[in-house]
CSV table of C-alpha atoms in Angstrom, one decimal:
chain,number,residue,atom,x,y,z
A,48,UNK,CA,98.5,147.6,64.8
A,49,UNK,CA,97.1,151.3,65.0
A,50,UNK,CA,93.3,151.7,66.4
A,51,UNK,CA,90.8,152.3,63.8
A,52,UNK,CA,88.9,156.0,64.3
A,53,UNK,CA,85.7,157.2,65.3
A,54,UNK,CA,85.0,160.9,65.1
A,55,UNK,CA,88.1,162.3,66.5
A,56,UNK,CA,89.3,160.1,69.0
A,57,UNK,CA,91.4,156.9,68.3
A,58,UNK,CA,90.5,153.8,69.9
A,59,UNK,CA,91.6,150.3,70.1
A,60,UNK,CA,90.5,147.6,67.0
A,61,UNK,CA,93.5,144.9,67.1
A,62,UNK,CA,95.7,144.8,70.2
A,63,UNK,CA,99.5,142.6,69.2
A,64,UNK,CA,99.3,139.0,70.7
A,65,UNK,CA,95.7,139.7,72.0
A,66,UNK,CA,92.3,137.9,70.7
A,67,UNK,CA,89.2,139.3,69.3
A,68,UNK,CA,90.2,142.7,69.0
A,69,UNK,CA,87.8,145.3,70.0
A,70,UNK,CA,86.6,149.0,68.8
A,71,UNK,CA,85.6,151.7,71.6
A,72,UNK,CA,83.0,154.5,71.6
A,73,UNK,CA,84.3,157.5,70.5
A,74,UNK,CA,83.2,160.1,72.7
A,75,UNK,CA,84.5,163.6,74.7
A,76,UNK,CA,87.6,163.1,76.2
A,77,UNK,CA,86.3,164.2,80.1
A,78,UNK,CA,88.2,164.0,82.9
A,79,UNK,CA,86.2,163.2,86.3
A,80,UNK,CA,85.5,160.2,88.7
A,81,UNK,CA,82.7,158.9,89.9
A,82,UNK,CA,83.5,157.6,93.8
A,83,UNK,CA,84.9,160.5,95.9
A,84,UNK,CA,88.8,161.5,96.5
A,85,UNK,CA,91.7,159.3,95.7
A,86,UNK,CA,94.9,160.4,98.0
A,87,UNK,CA,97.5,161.2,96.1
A,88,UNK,CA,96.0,162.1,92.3
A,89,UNK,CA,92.6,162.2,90.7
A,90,UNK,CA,89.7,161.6,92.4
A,91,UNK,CA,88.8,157.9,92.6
A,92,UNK,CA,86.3,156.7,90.7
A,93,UNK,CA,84.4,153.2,91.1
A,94,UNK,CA,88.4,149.6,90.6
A,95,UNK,CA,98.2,120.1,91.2
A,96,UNK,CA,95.1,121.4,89.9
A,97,UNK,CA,95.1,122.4,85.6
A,98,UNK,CA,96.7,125.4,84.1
A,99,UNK,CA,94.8,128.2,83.9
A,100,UNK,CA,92.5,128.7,80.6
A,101,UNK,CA,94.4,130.1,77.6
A,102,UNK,CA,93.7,133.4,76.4
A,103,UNK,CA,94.5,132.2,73.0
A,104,UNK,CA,92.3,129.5,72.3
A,105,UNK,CA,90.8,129.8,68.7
A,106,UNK,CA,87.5,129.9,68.1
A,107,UNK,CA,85.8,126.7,68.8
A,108,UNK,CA,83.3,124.7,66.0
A,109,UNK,CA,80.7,126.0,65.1
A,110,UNK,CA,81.5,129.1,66.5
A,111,UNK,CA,79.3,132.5,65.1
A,112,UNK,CA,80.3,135.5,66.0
A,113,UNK,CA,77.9,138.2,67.5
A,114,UNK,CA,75.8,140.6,65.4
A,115,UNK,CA,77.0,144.1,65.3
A,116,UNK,CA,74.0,145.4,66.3
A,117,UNK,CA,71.9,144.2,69.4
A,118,UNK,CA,69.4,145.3,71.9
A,119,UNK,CA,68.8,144.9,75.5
A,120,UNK,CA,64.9,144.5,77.3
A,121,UNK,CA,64.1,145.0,80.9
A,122,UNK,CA,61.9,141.9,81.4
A,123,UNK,CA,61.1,142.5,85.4
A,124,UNK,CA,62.6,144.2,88.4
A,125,UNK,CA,63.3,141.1,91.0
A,126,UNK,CA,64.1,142.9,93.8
A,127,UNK,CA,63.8,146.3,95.3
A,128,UNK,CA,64.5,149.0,98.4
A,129,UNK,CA,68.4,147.4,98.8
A,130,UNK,CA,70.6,149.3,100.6
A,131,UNK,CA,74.3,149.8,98.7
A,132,UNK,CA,73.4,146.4,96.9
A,133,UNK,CA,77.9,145.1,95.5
A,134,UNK,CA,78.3,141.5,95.8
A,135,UNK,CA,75.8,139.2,93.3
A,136,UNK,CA,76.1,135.2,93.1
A,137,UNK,CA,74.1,132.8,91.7
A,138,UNK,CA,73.0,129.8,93.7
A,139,UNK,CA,72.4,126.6,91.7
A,140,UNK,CA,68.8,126.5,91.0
A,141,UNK,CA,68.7,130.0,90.5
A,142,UNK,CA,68.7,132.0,93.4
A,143,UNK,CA,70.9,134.9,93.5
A,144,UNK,CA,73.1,136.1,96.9
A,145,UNK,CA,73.2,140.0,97.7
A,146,UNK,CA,75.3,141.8,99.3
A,147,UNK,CA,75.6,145.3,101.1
A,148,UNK,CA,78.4,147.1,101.2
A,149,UNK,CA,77.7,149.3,103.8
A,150,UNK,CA,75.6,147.2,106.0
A,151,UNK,CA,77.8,144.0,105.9
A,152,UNK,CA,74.7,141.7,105.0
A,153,UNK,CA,74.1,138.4,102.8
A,154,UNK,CA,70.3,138.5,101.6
A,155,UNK,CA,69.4,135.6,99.4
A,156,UNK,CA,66.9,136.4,96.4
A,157,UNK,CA,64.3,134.0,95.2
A,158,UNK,CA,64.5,134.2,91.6
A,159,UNK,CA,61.0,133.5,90.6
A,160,UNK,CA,59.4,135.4,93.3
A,161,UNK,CA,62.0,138.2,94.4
A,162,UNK,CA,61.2,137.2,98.0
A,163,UNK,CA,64.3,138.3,100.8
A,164,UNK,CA,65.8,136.2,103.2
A,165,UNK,CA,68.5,137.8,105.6
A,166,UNK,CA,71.1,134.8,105.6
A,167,UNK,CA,73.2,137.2,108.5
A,168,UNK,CA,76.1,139.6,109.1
A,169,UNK,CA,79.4,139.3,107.8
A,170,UNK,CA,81.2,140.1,111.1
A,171,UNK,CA,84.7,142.3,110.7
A,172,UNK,CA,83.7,144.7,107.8
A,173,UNK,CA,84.3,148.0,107.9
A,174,UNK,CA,83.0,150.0,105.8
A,175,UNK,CA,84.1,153.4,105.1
A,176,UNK,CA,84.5,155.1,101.1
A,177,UNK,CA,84.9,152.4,98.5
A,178,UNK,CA,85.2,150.1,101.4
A,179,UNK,CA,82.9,147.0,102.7
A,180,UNK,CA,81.3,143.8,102.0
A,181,UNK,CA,82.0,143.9,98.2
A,182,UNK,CA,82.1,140.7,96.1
A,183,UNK,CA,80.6,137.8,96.7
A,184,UNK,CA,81.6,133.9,94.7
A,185,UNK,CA,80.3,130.9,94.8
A,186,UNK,CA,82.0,127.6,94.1
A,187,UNK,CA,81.1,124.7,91.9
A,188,UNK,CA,81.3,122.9,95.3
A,189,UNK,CA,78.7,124.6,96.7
A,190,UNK,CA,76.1,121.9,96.4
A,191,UNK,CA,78.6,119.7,98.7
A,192,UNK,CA,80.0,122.2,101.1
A,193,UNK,CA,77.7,124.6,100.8
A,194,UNK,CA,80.5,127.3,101.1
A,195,UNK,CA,79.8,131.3,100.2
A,196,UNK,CA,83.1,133.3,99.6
A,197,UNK,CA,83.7,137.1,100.2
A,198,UNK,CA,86.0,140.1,99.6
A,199,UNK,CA,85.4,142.2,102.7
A,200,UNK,CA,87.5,145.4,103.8
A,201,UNK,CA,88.4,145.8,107.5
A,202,UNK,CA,90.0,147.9,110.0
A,203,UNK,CA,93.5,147.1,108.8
A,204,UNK,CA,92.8,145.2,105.2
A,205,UNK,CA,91.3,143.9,102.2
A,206,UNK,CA,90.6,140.0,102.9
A,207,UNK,CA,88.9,137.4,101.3
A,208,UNK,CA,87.1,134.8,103.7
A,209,UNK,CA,84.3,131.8,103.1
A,210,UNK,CA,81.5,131.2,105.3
A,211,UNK,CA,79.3,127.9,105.4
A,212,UNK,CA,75.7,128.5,104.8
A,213,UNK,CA,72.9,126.9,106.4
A,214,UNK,CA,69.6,127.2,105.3
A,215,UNK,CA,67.7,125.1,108.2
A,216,UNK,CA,69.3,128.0,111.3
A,217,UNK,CA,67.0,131.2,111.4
A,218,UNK,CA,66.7,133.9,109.1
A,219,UNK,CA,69.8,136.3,110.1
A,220,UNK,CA,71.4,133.0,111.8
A,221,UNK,CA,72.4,131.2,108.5
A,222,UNK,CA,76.2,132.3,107.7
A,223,UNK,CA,79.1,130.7,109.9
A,224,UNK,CA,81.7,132.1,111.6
A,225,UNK,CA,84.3,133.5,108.7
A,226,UNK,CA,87.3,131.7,107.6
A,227,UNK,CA,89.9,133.5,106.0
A,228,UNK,CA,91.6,132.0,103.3
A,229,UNK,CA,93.7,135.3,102.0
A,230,UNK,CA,94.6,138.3,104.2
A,231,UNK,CA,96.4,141.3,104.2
A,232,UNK,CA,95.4,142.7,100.8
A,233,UNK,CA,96.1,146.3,100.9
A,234,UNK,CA,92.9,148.7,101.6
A,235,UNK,CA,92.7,152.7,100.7
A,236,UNK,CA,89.7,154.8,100.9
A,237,UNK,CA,89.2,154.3,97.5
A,238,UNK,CA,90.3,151.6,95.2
A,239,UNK,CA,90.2,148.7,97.0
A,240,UNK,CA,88.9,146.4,93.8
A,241,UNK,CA,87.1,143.5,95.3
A,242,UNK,CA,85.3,141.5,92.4
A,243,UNK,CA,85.8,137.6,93.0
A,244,UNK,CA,84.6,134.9,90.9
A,245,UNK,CA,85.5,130.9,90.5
A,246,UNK,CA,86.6,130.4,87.0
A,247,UNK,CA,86.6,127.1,84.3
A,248,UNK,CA,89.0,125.8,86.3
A,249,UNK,CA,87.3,125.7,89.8
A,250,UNK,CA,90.0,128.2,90.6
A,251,UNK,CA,89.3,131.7,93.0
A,252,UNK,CA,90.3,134.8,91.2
A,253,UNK,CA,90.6,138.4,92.9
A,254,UNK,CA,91.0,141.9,91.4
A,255,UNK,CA,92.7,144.2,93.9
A,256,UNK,CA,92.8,148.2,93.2
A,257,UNK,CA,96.2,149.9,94.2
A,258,UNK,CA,94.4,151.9,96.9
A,259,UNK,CA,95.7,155.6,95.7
A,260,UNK,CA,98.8,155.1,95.6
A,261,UNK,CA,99.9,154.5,92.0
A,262,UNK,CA,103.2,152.4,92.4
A,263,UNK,CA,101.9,149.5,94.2
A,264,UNK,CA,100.6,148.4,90.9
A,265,UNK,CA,104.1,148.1,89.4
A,266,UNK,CA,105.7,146.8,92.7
A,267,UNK,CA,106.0,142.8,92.7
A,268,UNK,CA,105.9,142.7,96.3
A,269,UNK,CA,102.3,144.1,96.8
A,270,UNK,CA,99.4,142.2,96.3
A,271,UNK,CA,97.5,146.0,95.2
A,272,UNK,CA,96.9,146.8,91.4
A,273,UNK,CA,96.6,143.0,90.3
A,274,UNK,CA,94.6,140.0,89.4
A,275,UNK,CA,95.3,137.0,91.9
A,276,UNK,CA,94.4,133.2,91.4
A,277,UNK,CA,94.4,131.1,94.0
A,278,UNK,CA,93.1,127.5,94.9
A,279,UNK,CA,89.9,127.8,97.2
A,280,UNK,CA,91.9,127.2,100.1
A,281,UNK,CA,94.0,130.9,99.0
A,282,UNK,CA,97.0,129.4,97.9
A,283,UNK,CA,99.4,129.8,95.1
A,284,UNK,CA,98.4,127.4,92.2
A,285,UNK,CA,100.0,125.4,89.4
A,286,UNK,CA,100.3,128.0,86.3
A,287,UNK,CA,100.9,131.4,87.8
A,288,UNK,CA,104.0,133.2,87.2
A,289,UNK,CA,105.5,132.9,90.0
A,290,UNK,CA,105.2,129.4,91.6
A,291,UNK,CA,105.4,130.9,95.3
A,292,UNK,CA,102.8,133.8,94.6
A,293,UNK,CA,99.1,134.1,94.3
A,294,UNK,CA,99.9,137.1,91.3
A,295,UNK,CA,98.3,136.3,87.7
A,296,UNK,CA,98.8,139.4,86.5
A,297,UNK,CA,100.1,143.3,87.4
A,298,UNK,CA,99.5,146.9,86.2
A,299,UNK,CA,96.3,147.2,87.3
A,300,UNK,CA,94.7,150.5,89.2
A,301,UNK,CA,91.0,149.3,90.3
A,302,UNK,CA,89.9,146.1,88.7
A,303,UNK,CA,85.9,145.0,89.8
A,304,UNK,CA,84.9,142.9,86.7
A,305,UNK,CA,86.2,139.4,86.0
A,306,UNK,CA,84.2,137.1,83.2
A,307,UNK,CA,85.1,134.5,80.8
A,308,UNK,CA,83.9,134.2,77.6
A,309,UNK,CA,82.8,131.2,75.8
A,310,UNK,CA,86.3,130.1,75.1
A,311,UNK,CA,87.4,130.4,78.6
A,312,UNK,CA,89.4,133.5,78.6
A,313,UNK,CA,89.7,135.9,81.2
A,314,UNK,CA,88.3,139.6,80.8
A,315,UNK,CA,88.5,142.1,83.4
A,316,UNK,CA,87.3,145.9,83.6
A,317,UNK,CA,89.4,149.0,85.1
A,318,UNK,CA,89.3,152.0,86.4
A,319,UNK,CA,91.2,154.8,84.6
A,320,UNK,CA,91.7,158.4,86.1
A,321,UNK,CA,91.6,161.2,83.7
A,322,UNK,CA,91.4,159.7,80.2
A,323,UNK,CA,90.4,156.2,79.4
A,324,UNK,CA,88.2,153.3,81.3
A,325,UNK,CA,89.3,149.9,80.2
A,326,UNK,CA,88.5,146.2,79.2
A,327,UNK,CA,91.6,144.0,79.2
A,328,UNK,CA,92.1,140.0,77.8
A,329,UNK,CA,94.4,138.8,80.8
A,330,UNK,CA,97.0,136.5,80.2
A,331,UNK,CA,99.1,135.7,83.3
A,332,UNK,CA,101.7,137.4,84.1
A,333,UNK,CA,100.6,140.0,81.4
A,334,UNK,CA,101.9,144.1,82.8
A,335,UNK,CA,98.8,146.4,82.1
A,336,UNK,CA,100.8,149.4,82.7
A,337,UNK,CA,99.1,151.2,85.3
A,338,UNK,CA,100.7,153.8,86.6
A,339,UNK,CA,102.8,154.2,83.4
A,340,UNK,CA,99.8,153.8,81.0
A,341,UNK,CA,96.5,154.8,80.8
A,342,UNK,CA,94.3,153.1,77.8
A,343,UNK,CA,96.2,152.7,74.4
A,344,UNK,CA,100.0,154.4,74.7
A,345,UNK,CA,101.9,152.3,72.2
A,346,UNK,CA,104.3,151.4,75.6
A,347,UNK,CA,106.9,148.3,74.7
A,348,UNK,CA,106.4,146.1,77.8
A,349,UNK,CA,103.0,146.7,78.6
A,350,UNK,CA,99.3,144.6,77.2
A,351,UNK,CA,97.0,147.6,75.7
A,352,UNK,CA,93.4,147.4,76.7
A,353,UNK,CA,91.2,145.3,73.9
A,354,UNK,CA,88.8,148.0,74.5
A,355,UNK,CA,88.5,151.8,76.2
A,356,UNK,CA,86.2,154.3,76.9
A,357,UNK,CA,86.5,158.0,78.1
A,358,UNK,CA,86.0,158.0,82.1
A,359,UNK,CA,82.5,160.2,81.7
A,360,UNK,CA,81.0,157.0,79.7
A,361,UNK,CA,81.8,154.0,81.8
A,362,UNK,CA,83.8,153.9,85.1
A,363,UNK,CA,83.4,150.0,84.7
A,364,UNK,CA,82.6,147.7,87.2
A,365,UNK,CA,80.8,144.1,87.0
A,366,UNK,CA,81.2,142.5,84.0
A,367,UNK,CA,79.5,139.3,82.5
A,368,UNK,CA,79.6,137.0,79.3
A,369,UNK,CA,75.9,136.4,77.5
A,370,UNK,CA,75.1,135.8,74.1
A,371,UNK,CA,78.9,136.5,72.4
A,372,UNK,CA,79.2,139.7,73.9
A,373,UNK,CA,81.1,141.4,77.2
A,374,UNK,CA,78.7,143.2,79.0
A,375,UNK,CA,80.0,145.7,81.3
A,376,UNK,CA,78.3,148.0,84.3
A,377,UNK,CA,79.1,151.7,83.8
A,378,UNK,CA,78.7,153.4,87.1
A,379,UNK,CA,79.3,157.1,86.5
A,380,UNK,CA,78.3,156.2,82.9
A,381,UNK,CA,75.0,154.9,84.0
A,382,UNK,CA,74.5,152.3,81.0
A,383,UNK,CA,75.7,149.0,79.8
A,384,UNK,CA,77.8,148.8,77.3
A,385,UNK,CA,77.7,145.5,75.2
A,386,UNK,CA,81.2,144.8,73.3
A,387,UNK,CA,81.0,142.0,70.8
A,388,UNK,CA,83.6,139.1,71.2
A,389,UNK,CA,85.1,137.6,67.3
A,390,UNK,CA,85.6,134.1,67.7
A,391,UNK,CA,89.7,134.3,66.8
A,392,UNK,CA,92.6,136.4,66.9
A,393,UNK,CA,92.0,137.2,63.1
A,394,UNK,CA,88.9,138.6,63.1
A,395,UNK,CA,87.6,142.1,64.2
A,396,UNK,CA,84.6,143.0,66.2
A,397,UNK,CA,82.3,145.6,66.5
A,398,UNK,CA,82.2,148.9,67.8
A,399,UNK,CA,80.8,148.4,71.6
A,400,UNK,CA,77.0,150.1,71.6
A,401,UNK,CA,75.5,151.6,75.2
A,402,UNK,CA,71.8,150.8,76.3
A,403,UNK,CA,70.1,152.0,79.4
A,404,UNK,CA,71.9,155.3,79.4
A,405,UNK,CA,70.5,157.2,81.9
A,406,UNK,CA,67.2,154.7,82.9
A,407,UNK,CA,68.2,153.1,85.9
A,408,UNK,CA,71.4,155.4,87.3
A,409,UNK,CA,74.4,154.2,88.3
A,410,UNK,CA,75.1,150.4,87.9
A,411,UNK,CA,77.2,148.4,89.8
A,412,UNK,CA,77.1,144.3,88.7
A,413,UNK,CA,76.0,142.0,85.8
A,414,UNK,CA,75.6,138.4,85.9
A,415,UNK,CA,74.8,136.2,83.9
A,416,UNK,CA,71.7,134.5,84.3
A,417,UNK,CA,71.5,132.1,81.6
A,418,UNK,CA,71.2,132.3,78.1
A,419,UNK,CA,70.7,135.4,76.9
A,420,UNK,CA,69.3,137.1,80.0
A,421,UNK,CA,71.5,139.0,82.6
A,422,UNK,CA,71.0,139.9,86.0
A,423,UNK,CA,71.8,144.1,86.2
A,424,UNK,CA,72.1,145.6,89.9
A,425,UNK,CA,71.7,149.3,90.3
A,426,UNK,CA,74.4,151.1,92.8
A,427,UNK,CA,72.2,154.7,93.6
A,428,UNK,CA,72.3,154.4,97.3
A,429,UNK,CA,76.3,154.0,97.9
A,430,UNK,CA,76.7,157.7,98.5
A,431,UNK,CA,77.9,158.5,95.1
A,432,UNK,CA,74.2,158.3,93.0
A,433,UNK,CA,70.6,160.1,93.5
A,434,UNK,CA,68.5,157.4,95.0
A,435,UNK,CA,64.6,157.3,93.7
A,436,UNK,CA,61.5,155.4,94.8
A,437,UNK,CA,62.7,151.6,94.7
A,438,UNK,CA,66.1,152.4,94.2
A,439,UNK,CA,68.1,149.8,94.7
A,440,UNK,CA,67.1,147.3,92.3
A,441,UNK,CA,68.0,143.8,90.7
A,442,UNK,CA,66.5,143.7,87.3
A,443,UNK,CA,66.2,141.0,84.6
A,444,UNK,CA,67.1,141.7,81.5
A,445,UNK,CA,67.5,140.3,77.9
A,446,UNK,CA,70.1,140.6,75.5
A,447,UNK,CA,71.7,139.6,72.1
């Protein structure tokens, strides 16, 4: 089915086979990027246990859908001054994990009192362009094994790796020695992905960027340009496409959002180049169609986006699930744009609205922190923004 209009642009409303279809802003087409050169084309811009959850669960009872309009209040900045702030978990209880990219830290954030505790180093990350300690994930495990996972670039790779933490070593002493559970992920100057998170079904999921060079996305061989799911351990896991291979999905240029909704699907944010940011519903082995599409092309083979934005409005990163909406982290956008979920396939949604624009800069991750509140990091001081007094922040913010 054809996208429904606003102003003069066409965007997205009911994708085929894909739930809760989604309108997108309507604004300037404007080519740009928003994180430095990409070799090779545009500039980059900042990318036995169960099955995995279906993305085409109907809506469960009791279900109501989100109001079209909403609004979003800045309660409290938690924390301030952080240095090229990426990586954001929640501990339970309520604490959140920071990381810096460019520093290769793990600072844990009281959540009542925004007080700072260096847990340590992250040793073997390099950090260079879109490069670093990026996403951090906790597991549902952690209160047993006490285990904090992270997507780190190094001299030669992309890897993911866990570290134990201990809260009763010294402050700076608290994170063991890394163990790597996936290696060898492709790394670029730019486009390296590196959003993590453990979804419904304790599983680890990845989203790798194709590190400037377009084809990687389509080839089946690389691990660039796709969504992985893996046990905790990194291996390949019951429901995947290929039984040998920890691919969930390909097509992909620079993915660093992953969220489920309340029904347990799977969203994910991208990076386009010239034309259109994304949000996609991933279904495994699902094509996206990067480098053959860009945003809604009508291509036979390929999933369109549920929702798409011109690259001057978003260049999406984090992305969380509060109070029936997808919130996504525009970077070079500098807002948050809010995009209503329908509770089944049949129904429509609303057009996505944008708050913030402007107010904070550049922001790199939302989580959420519980009802209809979201945690909302800022991402001035990664090279790419115009720092000011306090900048970087974590602010707590309300939504519906």
């Amino acid at each position: 089915m054809r996208g429904a209009v606003f102003g003069s642009v066409r965007v997205p409303v009911v994708r085929r086979g894909a739930v809760a279809a989604l309108a997108a802003a309507s604004l300037l087409l404007t080519a740009g990027c928003s994180s430095g050169g990409q070799a090779g084309g545009a500039a980059g811009r900042e990318s036995a246990p169960s099955a995995p959850p279906s993305a085409s669960a109907s809506a469960s009872p009791g279900y109501t859908a989100p109001p079209a309009e909403g609004s979003v209040t800045v309660r409290s900045t938690l924390a301030e001054g952080l240095d090229s702030p990426w990586g954001l978990a929640a501990l339970p209880g309520g604490d959140l994990l920071v990381g810096s990219r460019d520093e290769a830290t793990v600072t844990r954030i009281d959540a009542k009192t925004g007080k700072k505790t260096l847990l340590g180093s992250v040793p073997g990350v390099s950090p260079a362009g879109e490069g670093g300690l990026l996403g951090l994930a906790v597991p549902a495990t952690f209160g047993a094994d006490r285990q904090v996972y992270a997507y780190f670039t190094t001299e030669s790779d992309n890897r993911i790796a866990r570290m134990t933490y201990d809260p009763k070593r010294p402050a700076g002493q608290q994170l063991g020695a890394p163990d790597t559970v996936l290696r060898s992920l492709p790394k670029g100057f730019v486009h390296n992905g590196g959003r993590i998170a453990f979804g419904p079904d304790r599983m680890l999921y990845a989203g790798t960027g194709e590190t400037g060079d377009d084809q990687v996305a389509q080839d089946p061989d690389s691990l660039a340009g796709k969504i992985l799911r893996m046990t905790p351990d990194g291996e390949p896991v019951h429901g995947n496409p290929e039984a040998d291979s920890v691919v969930y999905s390909s097509g992909h240029r620079n993915v660093q959002g992953l969220a489920w909704d309340g029904q347990k699907r799977l969203w994910a944010s991208e990076f386009g180049q010239d034309t259109w940011d994304e949000l996609n519903l991933i279904e495994p082995g699902k094509n996206y169609g990067w480098p053959e599409t860009e945003g809604e092309k009508g291509r036979p083979g390929f999933t369109e986006p549920v929702a798409q934005w011109p690259t001057s409005k978003a260049s999406p990163s984090g992305i969380a699930y509060a109070a029936g909406s997808v919130w996504v982290a525009g970077l070079r956008g500098e807002r948050l744009w809010r995009v209503p979920l329908s509770g089944t396939a049949e129904e429509p949604s609303a057009e996505p609205q944008a708050f913030l624009e402007g107010r904070y800069g550049r922001l790199r991750t939302v989580v959420a922190a519980g009802g209809d509140r979201l945690w909302l990091v800022t991402s001035n001081t990664d090279g790419r923004g115009t720092p000011e007094s306090g900048d970087d922040r974590i602010l707590l913010v309300e939504v519906d």
